[in-house]
PDB file of C-alpha atoms and ligand atoms in Angstrom:
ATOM      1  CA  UNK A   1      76.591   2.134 -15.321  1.00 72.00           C
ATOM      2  CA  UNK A   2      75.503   2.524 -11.976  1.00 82.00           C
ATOM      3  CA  UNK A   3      75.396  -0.530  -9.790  1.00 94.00           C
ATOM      4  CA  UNK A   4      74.435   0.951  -6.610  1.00 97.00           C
ATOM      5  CA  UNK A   5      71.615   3.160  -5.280  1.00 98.00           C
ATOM      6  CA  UNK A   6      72.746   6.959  -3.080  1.00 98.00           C
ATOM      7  CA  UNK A   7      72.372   6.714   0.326  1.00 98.00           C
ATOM      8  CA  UNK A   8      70.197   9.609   0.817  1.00 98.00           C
ATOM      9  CA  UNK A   9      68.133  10.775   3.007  1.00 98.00           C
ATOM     10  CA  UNK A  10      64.894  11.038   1.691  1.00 98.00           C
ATOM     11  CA  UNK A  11      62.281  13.787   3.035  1.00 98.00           C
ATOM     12  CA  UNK A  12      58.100  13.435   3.141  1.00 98.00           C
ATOM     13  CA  UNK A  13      55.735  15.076   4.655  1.00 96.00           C
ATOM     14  CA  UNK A  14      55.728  14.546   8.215  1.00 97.00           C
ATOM     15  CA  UNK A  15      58.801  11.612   7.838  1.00 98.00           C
ATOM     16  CA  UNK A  16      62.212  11.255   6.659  1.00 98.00           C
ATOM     17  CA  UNK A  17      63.511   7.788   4.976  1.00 98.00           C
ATOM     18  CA  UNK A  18      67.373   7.259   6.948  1.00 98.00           C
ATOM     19  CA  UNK A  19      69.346   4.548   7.079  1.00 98.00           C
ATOM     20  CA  UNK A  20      68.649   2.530  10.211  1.00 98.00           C
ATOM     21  CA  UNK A  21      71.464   2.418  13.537  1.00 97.00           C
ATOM     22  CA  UNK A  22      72.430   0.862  15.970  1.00 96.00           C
ATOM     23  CA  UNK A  23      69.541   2.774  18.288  1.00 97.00           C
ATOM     24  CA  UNK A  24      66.677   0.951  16.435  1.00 98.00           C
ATOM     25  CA  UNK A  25      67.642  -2.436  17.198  1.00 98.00           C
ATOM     26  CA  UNK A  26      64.588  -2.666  19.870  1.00 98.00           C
ATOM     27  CA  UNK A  27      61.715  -1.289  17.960  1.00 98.00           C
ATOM     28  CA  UNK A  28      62.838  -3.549  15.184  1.00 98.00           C
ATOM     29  CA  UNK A  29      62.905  -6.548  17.206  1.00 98.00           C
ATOM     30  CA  UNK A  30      59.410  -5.255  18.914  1.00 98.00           C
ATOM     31  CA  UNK A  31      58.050  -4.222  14.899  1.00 98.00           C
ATOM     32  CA  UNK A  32      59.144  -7.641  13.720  1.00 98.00           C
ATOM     33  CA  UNK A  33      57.881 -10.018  16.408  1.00 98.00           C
ATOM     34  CA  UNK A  34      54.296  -8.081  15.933  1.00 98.00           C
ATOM     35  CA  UNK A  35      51.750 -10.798  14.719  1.00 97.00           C
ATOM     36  CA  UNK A  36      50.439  -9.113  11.564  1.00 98.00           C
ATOM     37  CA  UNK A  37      54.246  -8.332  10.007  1.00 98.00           C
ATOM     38  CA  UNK A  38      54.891 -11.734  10.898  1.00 98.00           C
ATOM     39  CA  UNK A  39      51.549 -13.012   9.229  1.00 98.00           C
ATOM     40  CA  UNK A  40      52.711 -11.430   5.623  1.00 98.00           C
ATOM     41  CA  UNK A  41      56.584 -11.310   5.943  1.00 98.00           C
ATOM     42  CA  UNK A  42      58.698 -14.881   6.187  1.00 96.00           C
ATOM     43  CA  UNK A  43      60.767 -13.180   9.060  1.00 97.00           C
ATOM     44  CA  UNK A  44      62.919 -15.098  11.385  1.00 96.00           C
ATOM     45  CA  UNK A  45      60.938 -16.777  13.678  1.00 95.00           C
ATOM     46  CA  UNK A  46      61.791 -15.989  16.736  1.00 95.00           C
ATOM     47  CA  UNK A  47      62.573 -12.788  15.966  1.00 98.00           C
ATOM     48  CA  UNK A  48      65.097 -11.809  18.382  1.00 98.00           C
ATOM     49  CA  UNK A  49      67.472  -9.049  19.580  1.00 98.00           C
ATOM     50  CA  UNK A  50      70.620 -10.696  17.670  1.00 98.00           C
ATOM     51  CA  UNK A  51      68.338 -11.245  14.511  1.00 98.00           C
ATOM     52  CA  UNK A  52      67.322  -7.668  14.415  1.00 98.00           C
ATOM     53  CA  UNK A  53      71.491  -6.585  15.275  1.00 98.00           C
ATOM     54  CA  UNK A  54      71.930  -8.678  12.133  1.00 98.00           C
ATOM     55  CA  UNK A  55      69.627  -6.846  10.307  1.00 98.00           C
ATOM     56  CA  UNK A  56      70.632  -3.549  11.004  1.00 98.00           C
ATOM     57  CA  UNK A  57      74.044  -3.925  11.307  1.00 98.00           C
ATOM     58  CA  UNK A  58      74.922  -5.987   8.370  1.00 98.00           C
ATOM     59  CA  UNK A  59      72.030  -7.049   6.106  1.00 98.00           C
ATOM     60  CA  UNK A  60      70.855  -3.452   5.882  1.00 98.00           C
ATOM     61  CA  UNK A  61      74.091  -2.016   4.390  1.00 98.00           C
ATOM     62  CA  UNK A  62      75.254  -4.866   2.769  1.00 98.00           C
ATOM     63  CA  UNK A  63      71.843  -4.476   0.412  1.00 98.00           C
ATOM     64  CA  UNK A  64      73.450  -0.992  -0.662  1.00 98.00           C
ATOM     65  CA  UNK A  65      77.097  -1.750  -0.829  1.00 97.00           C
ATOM     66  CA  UNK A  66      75.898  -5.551  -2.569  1.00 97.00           C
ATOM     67  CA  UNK A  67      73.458  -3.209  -5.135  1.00 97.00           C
ATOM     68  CA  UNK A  68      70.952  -5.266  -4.787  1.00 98.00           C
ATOM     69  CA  UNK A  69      68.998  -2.413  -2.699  1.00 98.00           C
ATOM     70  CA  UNK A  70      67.994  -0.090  -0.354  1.00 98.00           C
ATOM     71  CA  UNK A  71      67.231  -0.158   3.172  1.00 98.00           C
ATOM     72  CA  UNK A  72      65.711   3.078   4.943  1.00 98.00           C
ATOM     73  CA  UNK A  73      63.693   3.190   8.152  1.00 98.00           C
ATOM     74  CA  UNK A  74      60.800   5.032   8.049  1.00 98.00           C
ATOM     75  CA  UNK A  75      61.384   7.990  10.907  1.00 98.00           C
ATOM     76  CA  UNK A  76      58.493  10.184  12.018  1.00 98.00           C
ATOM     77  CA  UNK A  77      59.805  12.572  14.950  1.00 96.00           C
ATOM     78  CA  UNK A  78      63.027  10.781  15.249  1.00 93.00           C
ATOM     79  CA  UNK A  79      61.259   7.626  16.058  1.00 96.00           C
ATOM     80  CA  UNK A  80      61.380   4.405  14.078  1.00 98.00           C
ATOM     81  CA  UNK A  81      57.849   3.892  12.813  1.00 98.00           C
ATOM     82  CA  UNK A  82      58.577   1.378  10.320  1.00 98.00           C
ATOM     83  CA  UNK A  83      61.215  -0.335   7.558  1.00 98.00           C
ATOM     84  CA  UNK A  84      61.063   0.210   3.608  1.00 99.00           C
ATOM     85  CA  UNK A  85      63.399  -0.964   1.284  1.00 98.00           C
ATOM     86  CA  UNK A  86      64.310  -1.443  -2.717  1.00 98.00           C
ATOM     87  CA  UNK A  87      65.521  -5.172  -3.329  1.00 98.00           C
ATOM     88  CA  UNK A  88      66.061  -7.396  -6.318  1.00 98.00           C
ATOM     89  CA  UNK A  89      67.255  -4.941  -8.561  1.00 98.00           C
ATOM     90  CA  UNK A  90      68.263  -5.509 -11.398  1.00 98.00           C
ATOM     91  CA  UNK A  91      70.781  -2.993 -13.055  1.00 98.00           C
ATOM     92  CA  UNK A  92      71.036  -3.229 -16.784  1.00 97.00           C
ATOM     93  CA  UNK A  93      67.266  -3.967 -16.797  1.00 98.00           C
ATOM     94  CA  UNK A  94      66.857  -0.654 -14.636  1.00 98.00           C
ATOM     95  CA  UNK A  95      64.199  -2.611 -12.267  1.00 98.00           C
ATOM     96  CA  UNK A  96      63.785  -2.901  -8.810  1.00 98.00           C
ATOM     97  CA  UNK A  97      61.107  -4.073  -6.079  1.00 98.00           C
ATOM     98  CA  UNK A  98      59.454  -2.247  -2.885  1.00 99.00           C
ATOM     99  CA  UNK A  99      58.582  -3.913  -0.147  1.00 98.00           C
ATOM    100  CA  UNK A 100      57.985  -2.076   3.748  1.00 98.00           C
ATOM    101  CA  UNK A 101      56.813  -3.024   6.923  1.00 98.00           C
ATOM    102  CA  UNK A 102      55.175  -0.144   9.567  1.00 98.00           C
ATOM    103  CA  UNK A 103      55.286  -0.745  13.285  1.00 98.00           C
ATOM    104  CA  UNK A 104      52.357  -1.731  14.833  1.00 98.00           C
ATOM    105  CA  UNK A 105      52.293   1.364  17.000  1.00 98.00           C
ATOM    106  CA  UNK A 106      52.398   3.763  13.601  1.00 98.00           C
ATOM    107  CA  UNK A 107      49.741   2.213  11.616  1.00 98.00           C
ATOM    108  CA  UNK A 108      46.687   3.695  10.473  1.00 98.00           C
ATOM    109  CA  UNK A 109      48.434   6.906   8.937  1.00 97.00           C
ATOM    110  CA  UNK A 110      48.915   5.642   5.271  1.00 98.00           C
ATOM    111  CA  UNK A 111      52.447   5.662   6.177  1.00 98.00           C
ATOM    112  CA  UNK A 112      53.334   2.689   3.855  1.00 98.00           C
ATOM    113  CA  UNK A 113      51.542   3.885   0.790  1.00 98.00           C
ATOM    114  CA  UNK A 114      53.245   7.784   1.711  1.00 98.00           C
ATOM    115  CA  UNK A 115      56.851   6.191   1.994  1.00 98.00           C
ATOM    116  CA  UNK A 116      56.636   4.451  -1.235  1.00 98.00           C
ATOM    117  CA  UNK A 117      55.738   7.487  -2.858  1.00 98.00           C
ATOM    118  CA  UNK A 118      58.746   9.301  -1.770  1.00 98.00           C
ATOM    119  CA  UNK A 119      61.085   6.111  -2.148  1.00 98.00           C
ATOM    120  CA  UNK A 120      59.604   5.046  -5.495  1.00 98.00           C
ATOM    121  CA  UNK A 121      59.801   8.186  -7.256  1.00 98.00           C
ATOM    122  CA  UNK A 122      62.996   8.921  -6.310  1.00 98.00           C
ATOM    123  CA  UNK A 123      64.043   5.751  -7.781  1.00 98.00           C
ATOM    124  CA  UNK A 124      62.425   6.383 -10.935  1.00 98.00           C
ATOM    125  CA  UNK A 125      64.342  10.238 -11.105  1.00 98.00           C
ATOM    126  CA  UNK A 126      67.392  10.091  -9.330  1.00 97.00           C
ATOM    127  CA  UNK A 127      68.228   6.886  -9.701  1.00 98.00           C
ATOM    128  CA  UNK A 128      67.271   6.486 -13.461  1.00 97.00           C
ATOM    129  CA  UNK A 129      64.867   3.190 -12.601  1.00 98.00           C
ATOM    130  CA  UNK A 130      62.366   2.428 -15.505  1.00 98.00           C
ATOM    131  CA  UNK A 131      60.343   0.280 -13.185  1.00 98.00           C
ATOM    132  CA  UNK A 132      59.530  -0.283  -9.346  1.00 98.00           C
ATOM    133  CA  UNK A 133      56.931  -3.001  -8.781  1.00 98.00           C
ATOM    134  CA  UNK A 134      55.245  -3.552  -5.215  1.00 99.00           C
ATOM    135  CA  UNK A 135      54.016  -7.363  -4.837  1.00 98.00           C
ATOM    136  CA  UNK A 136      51.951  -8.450  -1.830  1.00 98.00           C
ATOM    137  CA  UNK A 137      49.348 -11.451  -0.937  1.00 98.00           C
ATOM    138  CA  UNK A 138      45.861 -11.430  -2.172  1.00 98.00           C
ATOM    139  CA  UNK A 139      44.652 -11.178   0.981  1.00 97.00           C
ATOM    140  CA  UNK A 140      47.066  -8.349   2.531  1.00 98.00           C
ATOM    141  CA  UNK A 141      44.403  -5.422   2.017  1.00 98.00           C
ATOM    142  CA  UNK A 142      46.255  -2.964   3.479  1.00 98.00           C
ATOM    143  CA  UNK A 143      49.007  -3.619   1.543  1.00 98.00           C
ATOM    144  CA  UNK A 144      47.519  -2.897  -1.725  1.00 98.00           C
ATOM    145  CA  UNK A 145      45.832  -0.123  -0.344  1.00 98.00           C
ATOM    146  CA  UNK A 146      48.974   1.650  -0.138  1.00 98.00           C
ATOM    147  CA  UNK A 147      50.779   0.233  -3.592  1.00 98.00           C
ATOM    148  CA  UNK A 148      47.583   2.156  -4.636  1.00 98.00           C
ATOM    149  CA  UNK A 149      47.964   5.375  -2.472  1.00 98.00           C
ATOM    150  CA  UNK A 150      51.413   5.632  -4.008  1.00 98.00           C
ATOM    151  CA  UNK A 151      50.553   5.575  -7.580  1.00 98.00           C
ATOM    152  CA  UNK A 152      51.162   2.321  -8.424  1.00 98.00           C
ATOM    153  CA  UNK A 153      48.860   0.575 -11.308  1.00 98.00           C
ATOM    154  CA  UNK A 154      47.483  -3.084 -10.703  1.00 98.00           C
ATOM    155  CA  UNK A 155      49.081  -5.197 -13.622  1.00 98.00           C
ATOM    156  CA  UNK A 156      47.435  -8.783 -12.363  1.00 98.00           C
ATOM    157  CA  UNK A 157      48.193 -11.973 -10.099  1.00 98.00           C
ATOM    158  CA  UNK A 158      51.229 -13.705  -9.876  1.00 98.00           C
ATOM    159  CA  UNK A 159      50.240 -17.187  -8.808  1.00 98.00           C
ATOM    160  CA  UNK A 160      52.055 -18.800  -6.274  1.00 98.00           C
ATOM    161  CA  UNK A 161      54.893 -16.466  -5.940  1.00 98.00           C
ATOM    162  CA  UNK A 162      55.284 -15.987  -2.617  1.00 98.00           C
ATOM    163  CA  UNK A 163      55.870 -17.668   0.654  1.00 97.00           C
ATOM    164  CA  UNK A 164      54.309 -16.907   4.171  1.00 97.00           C
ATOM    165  CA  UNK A 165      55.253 -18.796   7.097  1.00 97.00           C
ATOM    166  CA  UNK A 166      51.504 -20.374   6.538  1.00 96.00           C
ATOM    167  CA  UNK A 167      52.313 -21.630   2.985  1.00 97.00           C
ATOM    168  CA  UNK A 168      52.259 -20.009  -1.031  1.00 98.00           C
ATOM    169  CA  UNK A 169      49.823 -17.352  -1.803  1.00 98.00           C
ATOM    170  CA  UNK A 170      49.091 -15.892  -4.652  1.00 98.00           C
ATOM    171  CA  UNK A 171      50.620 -12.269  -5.016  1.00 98.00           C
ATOM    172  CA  UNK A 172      48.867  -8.939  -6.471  1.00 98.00           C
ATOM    173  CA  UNK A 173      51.445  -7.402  -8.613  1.00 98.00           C
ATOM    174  CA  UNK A 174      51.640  -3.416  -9.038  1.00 99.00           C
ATOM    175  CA  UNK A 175      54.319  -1.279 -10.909  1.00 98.00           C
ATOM    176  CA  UNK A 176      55.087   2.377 -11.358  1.00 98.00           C
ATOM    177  CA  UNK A 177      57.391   3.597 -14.573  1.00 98.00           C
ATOM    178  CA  UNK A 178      58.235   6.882 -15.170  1.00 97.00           C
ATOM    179  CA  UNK A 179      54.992   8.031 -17.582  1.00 97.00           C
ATOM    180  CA  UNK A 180      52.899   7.010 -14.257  1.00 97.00           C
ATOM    181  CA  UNK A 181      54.851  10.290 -12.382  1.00 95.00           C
ATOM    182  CA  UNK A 182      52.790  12.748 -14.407  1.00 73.00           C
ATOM    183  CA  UNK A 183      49.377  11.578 -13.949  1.00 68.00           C
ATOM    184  CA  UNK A 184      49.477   9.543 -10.444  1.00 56.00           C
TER     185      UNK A 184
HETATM  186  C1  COA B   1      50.748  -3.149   5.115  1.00 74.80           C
HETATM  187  C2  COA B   1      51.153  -2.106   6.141  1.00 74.80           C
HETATM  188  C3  COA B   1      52.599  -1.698   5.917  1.00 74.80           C
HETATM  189  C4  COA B   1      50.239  -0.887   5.965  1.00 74.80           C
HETATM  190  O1  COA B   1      50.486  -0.004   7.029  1.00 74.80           O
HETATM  191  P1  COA B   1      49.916   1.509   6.988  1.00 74.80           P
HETATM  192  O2  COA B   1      50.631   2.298   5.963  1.00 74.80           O
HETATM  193  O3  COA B   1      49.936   2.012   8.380  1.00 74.80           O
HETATM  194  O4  COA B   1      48.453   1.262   6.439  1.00 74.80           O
HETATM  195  P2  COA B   1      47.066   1.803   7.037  1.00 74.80           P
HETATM  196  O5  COA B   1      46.743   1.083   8.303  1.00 74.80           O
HETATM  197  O6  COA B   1      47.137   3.297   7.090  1.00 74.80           O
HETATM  198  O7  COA B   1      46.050   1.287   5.934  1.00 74.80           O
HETATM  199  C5  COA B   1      46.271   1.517   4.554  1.00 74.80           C
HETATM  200  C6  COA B   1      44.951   1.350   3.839  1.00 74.80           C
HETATM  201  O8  COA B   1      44.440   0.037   4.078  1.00 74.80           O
HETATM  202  C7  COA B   1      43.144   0.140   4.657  1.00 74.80           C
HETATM  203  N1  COA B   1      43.024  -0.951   5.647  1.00 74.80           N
HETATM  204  C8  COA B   1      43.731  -1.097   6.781  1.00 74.80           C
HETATM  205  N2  COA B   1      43.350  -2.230   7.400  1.00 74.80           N
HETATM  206  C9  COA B   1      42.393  -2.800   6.617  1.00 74.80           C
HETATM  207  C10 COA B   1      41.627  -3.983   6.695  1.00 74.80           C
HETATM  208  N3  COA B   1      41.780  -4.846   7.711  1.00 74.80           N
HETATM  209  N4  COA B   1      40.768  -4.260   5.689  1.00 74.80           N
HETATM  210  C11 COA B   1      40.621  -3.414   4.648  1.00 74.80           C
HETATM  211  N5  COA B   1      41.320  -2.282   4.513  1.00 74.80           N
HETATM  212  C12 COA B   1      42.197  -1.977   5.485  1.00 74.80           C
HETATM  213  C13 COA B   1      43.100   1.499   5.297  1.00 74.80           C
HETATM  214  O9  COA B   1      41.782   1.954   5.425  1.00 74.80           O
HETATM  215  C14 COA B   1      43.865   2.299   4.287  1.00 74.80           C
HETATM  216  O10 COA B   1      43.053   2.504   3.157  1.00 74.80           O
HETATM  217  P3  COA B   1      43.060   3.866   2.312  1.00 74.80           P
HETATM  218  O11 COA B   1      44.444   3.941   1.669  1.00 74.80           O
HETATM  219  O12 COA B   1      41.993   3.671   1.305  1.00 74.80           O
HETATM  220  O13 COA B   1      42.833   4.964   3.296  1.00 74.80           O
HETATM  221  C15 COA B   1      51.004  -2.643   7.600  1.00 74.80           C
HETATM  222  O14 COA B   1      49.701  -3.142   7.772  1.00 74.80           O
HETATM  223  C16 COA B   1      52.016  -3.713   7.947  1.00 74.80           C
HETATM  224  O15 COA B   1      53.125  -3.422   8.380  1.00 74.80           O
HETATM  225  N6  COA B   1      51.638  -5.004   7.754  1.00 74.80           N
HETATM  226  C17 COA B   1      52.544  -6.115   8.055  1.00 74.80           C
HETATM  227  C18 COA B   1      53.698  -6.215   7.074  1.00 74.80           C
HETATM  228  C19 COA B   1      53.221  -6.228   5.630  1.00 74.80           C
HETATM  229  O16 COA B   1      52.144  -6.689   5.308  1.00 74.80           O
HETATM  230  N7  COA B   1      54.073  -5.724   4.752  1.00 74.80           N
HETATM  231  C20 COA B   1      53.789  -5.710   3.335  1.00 74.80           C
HETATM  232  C21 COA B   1      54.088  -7.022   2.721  1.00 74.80           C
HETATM  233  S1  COA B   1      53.727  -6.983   0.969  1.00 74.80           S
END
């Protein structure tokens, strides 16, 4: 059994989904001290230059080599416009979870909702996956705008499952299995 994802390169259309190095260290640190990523992600606060180092550096491949994930950075023109990754999988029940950030200075383009397209059904071919879920806030729009654009199906609310730096909220749960590839 497989207990660890490839670490491929993944192509879309207009991006590529790498793994990150050392050369994005500053527009993660610039991406992650950004007010609205820090509104809906519990980062580090503050988010500095060794955090991000960290990040890239250690927590990033340790998530492969660990198997508990995936971390890719989201590259439009070989620029860093954003972070997506697989995390808490869970091998023998072939399930695993999406979550992304894009930089503030890449928004607008449906980036998000495009990336987990490309990651999510890769995960669900390649990778033999019988599940990827997306889970964001109730009141992250944006985010479930793009679970949607990617062909993910609203299942319901998970109530009080997740933590923001203001508190719980309530979080919107979507999945995609492998029936979903045909018709989404
Ligand atoms: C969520 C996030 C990744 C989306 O970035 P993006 O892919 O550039 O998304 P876009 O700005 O293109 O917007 C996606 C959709 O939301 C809609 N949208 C954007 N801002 C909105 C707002 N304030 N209210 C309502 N809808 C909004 C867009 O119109 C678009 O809708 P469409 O798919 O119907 O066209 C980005 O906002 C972000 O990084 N947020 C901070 C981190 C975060 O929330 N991560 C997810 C945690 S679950």
């Amino acid at each position: 059994m497989d207990t660890q994802f490839a670490d491929d390169v993944l192509e879309g259309d207009g991006f590529r989904l790498s793994p990150l190095g050392p050369g994005d260290i500053e527009d993660v640190t610039s991406a992650c001290r950004d007010e609205v990523t820090q509104r809906w992600l519990p980062l580090p606060l503050p988010y500095t230059p060794e955090v991000a180092r960290a990040f890239v550096e250690e927590v990033a491949p340790g998530m492969r080599t660990s198997g508990a994930g995936l971390v890719r950075r989201i590259e439009v023109d070989g620029r860093l416009c954003g972070v997506i990754d697989l995390k808490k999988t869970d091998w023998r029940g072939r399930t695993t979870e999406i979550g992304y950030w894009v930089a503030p200075w890449a928004r607008g383009r449906g980036l998000a909702g495009k990336a987990s397209r490309v990651l999510a059904d890769w995960a669900l071919t390649d990778q033999d996956m019988a599940r990827v879920v997306i889970r964001c806030a109730t009141g992250n729009v944006p985010s479930q705008r793009a679970a949607l654009s990617a062909g993910f199906v609203h299942e319901g609310v998970a109530r009080s499952a997740g933590i923001v730096h203001s508190g719980r909220v309530d979080l919107e749960v979507f999945s995609k299995i492998p029936s979903d590839l045909d018709v989404a």
